[in-house]
mmCIF file of C-alpha atoms in Angstrom:
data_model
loop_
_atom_site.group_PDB
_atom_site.id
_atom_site.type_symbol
_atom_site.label_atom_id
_atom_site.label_comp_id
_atom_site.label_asym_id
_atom_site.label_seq_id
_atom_site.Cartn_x
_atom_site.Cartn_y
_atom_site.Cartn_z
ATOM 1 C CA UNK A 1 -66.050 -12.330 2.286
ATOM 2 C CA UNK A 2 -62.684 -10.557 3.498
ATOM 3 C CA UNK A 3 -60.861 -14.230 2.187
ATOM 4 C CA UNK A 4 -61.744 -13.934 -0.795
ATOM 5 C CA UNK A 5 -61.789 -10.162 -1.116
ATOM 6 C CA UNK A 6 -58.095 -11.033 -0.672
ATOM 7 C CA UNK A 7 -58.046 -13.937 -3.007
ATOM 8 C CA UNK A 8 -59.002 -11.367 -5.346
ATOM 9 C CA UNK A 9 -56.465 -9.119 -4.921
ATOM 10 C CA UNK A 10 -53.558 -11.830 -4.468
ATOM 11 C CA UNK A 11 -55.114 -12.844 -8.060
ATOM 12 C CA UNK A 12 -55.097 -9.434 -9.933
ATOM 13 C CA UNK A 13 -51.639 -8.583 -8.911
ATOM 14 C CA UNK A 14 -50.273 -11.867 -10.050
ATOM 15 C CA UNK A 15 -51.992 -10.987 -13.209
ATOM 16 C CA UNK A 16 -50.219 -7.367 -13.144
ATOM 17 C CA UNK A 17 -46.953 -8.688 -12.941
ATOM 18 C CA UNK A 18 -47.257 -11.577 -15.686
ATOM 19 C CA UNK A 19 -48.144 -8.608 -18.110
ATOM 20 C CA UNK A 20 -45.516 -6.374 -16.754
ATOM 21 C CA UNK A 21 -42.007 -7.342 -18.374
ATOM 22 C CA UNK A 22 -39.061 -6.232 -15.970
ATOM 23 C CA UNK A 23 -35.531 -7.917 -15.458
ATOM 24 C CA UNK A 24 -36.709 -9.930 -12.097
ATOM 25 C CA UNK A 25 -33.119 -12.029 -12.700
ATOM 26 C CA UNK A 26 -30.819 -9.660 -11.698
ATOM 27 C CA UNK A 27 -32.654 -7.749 -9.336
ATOM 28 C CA UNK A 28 -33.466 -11.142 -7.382
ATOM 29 C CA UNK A 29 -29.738 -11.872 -7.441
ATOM 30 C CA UNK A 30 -28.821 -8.385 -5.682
ATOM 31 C CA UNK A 31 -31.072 -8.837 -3.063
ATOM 32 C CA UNK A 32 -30.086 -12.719 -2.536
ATOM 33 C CA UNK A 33 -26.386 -11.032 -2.621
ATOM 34 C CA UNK A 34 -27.258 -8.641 0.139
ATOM 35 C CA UNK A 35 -29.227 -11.058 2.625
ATOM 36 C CA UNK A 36 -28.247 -11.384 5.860
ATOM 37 C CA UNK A 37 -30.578 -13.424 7.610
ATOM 38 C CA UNK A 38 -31.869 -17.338 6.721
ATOM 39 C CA UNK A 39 -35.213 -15.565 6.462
ATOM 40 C CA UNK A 40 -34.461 -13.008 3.805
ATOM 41 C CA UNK A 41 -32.922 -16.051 1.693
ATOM 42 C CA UNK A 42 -36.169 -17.988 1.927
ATOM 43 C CA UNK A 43 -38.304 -15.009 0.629
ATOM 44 C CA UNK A 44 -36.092 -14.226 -2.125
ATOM 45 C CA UNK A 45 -35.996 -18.551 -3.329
ATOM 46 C CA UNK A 46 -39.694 -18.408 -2.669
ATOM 47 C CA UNK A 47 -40.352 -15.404 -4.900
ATOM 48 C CA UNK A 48 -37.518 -16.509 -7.645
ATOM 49 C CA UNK A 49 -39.664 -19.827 -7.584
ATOM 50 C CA UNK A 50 -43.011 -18.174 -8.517
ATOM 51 C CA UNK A 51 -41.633 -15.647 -10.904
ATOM 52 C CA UNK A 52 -40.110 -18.958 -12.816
ATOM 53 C CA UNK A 53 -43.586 -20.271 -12.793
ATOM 54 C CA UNK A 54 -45.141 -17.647 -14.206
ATOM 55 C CA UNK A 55 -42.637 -17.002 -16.724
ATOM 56 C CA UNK A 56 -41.216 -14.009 -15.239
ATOM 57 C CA UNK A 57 -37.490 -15.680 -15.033
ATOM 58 C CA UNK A 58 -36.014 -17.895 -17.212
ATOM 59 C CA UNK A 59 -35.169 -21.586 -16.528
ATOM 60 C CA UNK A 60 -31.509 -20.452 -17.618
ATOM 61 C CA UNK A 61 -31.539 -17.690 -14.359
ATOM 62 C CA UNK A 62 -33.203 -20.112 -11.838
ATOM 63 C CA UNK A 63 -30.182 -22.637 -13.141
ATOM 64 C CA UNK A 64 -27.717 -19.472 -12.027
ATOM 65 C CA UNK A 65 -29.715 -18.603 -9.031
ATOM 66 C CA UNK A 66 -30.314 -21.978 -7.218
ATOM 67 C CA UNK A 67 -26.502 -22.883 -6.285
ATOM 68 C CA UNK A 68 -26.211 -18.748 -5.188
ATOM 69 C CA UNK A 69 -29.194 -19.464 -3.111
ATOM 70 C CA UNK A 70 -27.953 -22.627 -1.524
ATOM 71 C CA UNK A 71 -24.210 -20.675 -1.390
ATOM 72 C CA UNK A 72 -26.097 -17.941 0.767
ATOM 73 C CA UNK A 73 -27.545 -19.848 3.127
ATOM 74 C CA UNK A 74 -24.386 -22.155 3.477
ATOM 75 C CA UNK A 75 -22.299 -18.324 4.818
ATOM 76 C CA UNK A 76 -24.883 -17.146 7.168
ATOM 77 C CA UNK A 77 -24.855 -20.692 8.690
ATOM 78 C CA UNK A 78 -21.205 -20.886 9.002
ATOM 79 C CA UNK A 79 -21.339 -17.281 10.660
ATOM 80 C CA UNK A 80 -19.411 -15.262 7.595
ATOM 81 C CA UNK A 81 -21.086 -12.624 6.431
ATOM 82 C CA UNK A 82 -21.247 -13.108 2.443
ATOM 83 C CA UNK A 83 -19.690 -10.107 0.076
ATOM 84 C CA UNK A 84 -22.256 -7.247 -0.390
ATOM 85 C CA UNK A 85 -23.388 -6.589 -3.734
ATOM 86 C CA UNK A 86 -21.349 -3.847 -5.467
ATOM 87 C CA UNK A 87 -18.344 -4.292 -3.346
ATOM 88 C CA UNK A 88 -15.074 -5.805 -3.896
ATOM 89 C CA UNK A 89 -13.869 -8.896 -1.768
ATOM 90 C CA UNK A 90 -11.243 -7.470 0.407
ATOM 91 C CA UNK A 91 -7.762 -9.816 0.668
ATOM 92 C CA UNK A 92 -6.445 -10.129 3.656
ATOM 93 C CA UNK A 93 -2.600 -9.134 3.183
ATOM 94 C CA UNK A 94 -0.257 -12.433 4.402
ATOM 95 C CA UNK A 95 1.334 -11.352 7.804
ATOM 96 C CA UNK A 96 5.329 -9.936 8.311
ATOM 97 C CA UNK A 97 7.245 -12.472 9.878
ATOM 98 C CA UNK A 98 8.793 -11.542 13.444
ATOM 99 C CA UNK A 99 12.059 -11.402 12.090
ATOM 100 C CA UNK A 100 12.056 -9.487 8.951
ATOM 101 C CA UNK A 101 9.811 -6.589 11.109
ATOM 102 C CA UNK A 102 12.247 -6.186 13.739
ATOM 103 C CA UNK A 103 14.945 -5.355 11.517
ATOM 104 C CA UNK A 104 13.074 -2.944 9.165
ATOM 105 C CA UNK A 105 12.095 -1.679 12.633
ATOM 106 C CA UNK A 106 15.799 -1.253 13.471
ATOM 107 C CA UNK A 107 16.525 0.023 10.634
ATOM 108 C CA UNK A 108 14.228 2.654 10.439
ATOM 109 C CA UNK A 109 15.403 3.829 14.419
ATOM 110 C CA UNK A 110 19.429 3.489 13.015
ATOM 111 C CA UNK A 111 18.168 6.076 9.956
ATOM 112 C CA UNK A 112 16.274 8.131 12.177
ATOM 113 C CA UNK A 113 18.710 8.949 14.782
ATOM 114 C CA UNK A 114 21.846 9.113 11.934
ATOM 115 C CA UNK A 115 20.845 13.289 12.926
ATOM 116 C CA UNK A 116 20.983 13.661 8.905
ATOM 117 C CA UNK A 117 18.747 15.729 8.935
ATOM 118 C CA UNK A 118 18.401 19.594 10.777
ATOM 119 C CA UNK A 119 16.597 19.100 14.519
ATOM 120 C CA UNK A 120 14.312 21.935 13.112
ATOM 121 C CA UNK A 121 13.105 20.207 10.488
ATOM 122 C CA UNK A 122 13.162 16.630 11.986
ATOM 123 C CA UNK A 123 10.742 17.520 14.379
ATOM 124 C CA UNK A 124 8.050 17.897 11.905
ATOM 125 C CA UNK A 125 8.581 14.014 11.089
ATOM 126 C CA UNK A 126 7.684 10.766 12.383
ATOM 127 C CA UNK A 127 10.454 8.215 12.699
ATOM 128 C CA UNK A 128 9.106 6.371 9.294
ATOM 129 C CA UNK A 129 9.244 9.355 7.818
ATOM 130 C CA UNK A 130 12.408 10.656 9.148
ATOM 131 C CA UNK A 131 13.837 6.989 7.578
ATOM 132 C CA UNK A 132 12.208 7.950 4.117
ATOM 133 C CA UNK A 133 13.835 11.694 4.063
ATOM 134 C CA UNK A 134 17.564 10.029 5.376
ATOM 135 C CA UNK A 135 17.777 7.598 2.542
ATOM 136 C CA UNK A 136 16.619 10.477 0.187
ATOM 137 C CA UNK A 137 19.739 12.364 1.752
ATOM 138 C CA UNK A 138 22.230 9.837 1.564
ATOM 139 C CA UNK A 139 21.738 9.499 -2.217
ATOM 140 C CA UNK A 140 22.000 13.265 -2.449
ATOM 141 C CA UNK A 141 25.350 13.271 -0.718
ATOM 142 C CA UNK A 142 26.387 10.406 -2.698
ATOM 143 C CA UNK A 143 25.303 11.319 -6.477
ATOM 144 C CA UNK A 144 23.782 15.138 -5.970
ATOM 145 C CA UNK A 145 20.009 13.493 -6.232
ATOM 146 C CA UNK A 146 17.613 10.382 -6.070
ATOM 147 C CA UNK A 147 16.589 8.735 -9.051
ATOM 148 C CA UNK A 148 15.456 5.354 -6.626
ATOM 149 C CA UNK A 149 11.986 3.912 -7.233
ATOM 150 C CA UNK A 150 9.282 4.228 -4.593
ATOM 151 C CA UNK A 151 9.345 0.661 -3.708
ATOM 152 C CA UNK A 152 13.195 1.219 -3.789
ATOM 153 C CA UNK A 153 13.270 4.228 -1.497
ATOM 154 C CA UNK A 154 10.593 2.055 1.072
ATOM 155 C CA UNK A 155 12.857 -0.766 1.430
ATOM 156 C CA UNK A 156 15.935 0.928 1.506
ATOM 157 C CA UNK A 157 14.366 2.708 4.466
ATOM 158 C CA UNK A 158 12.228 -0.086 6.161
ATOM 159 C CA UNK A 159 8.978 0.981 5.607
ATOM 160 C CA UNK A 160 5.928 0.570 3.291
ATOM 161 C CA UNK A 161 5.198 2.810 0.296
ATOM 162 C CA UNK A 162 2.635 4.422 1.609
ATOM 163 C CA UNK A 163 4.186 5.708 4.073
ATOM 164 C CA UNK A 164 7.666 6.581 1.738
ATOM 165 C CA UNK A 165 4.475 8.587 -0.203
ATOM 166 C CA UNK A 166 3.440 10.068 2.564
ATOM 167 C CA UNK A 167 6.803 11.310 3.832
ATOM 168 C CA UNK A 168 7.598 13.258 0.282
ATOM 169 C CA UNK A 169 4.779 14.174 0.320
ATOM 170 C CA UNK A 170 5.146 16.177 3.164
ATOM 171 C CA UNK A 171 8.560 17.322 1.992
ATOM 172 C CA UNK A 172 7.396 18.951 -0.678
ATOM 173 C CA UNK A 173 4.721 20.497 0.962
ATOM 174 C CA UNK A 174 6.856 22.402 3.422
ATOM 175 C CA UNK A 175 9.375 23.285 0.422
ATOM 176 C CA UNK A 176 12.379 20.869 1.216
ATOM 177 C CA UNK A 177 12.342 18.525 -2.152
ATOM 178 C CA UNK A 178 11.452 18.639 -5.172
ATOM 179 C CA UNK A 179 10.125 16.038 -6.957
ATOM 180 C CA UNK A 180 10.631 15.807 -10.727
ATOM 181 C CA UNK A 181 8.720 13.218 -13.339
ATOM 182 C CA UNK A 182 10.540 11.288 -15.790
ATOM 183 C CA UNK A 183 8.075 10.594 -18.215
ATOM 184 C CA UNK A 184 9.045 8.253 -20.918
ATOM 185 C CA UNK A 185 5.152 8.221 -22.827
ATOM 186 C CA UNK A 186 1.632 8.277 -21.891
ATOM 187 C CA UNK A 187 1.856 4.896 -19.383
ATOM 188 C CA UNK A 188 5.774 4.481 -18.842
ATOM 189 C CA UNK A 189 8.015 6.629 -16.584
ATOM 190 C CA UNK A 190 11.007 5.984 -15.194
ATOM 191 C CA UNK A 191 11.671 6.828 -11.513
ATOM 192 C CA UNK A 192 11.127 10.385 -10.078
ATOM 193 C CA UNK A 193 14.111 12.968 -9.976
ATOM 194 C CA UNK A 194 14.393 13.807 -6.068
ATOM 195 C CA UNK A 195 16.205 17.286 -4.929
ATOM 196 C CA UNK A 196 17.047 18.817 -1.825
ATOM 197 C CA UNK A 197 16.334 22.467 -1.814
ATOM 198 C CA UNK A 198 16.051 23.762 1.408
ATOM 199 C CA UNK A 199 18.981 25.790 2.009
ATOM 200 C CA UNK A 200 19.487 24.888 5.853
ATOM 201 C CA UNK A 201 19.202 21.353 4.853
ATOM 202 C CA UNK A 202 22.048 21.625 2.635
ATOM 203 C CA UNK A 203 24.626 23.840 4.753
ATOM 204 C CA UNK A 204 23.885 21.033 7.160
ATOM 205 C CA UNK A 205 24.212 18.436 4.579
ATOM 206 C CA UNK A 206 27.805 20.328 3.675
ATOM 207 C CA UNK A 207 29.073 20.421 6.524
ATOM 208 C CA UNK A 208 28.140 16.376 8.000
ATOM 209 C CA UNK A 209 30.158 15.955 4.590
ATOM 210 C CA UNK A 210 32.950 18.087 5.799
ATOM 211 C CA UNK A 211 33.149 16.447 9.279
ATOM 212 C CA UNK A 212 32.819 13.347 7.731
ATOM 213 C CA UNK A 213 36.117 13.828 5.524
ATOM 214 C CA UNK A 214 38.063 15.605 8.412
ATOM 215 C CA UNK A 215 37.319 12.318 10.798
ATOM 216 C CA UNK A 216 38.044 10.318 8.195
ATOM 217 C CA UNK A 217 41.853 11.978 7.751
ATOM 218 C CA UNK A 218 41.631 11.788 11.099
ATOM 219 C CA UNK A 219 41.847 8.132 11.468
ATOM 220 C CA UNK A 220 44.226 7.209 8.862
ATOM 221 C CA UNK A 221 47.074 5.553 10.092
ATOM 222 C CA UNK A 222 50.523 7.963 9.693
ATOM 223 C CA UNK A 223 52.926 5.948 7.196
ATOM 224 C CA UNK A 224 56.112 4.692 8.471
ATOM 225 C CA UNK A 225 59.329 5.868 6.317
ATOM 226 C CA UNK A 226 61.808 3.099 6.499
ATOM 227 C CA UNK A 227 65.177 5.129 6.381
ATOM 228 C CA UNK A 228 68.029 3.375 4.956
ATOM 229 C CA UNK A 229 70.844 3.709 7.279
ATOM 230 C CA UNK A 230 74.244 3.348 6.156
ATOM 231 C CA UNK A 231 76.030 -0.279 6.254
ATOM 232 C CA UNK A 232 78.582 -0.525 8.758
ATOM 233 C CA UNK A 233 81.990 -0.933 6.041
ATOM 234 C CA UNK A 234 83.831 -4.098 6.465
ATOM 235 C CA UNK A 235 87.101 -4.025 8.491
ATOM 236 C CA UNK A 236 89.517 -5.651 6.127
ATOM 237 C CA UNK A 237 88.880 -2.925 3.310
#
């Protein structure tokens, strides 16, 4: 009596569901998309294979759902997790070569330790950063501000541009740039307008220049006057 109690029950609910209408196609297709196990592939093939017979899903979907089925269970027995549903497939960034990271690395310490910038303020800075804020520096000695892209200003100092956008960033949040846009229309620009205006950084900006020119007249060579000296006169005049 209890088996066929059951039978019963098995029975009306398959009858619920063939009168109830409901997208079974994609939701079968999330779930398949977020299995995990070889077991929770089989239970949703086995279901997608009795909602197709009674009507439920369409011979088109099962056509779409058998190679993601056979897909699924190809990943969890190769050991890769397959892509969850709703997420974007993550690609892996190709790695630095040895070479080319050892002298942005370099570069960033040579940039770092140029002492461009005040001790007071360098202190506040990581070395990537410190890179970032002595390029921005250089062109501000150079033409009075930075007009250099981000991707510019990165390379220029040996580091990403995240971490170029971090560093001004952080400048302008403790008041020593300021960063203007240059906003052609509503989705072109032209690079930002970089200025130093922290006073402190400019005296010491000022006066680098000033040593700078003083060494420089420093080590030019003195030039050698040539005096013409008079020609002995001949003896038989």
């Amino acid at each position: 009596m209890r088996s066929d109690f059951s039978l019963i029950i098995i029975v009306y609910g398959e009858v619920m569901l063939a009168t109830i209408r409901t997208a079974y196609g994609p939701n079968l297709l999330a779930r398949l998309l977020a299995a995990r196990t070889h077991q929770q592939v089989d239970e949703c093939a086995k279901a997608a294979w009795v909602l197709n017979g009674y009507g439920l899903v369409a011979d088109e979907e099962m056509e779409y759902l058998a190679p993601v089925i056979e897909h699924q269970r190809k990943a969890i027995s190769a050991g890769t997790p397959p892509p969850r549903a709703g997420r974007r497939t993550r690609h892996a960034r190709p790695a630095i070569p040895v070479q080319k990271r050892a002298k942005s690395w370099l570069r960033r310490r040579t940039l770092a330790k140029d002492c461009i910038i005040p001790t007071c303020l360098a202190q506040a800075f990581t070395m990537s950063k410190l890179a970032v804020l002595a390029v921005i520096a250089r062109a501000v000695l150079d033409r009075g501000q930075s007009n250099m892209s981000l991707p510019e200003l990165a390379a220029r100092a040996g580091v990403g541009c995240t971490t170029a956008r971090y560093a001004i960033r952080d400048a302008v949040r403790m008041g020593l740039i300021t960063v203007s846009e240059n906003r052609i229309n509503g989705f072109w620009n032209r690079p930002n307008t970089i200025r130093i205006v922290c006073g402190r950084w400019l005296r010491w900006l000022e006066a680098r220049a000033a040593y700078g020119a003083k060494q420089k007249s420093a080590n030019r060579p003195t030039p050698r006057f040539l005096w013409h000296l008079p020609q002995k006169s001949d003896p038989h005049d």
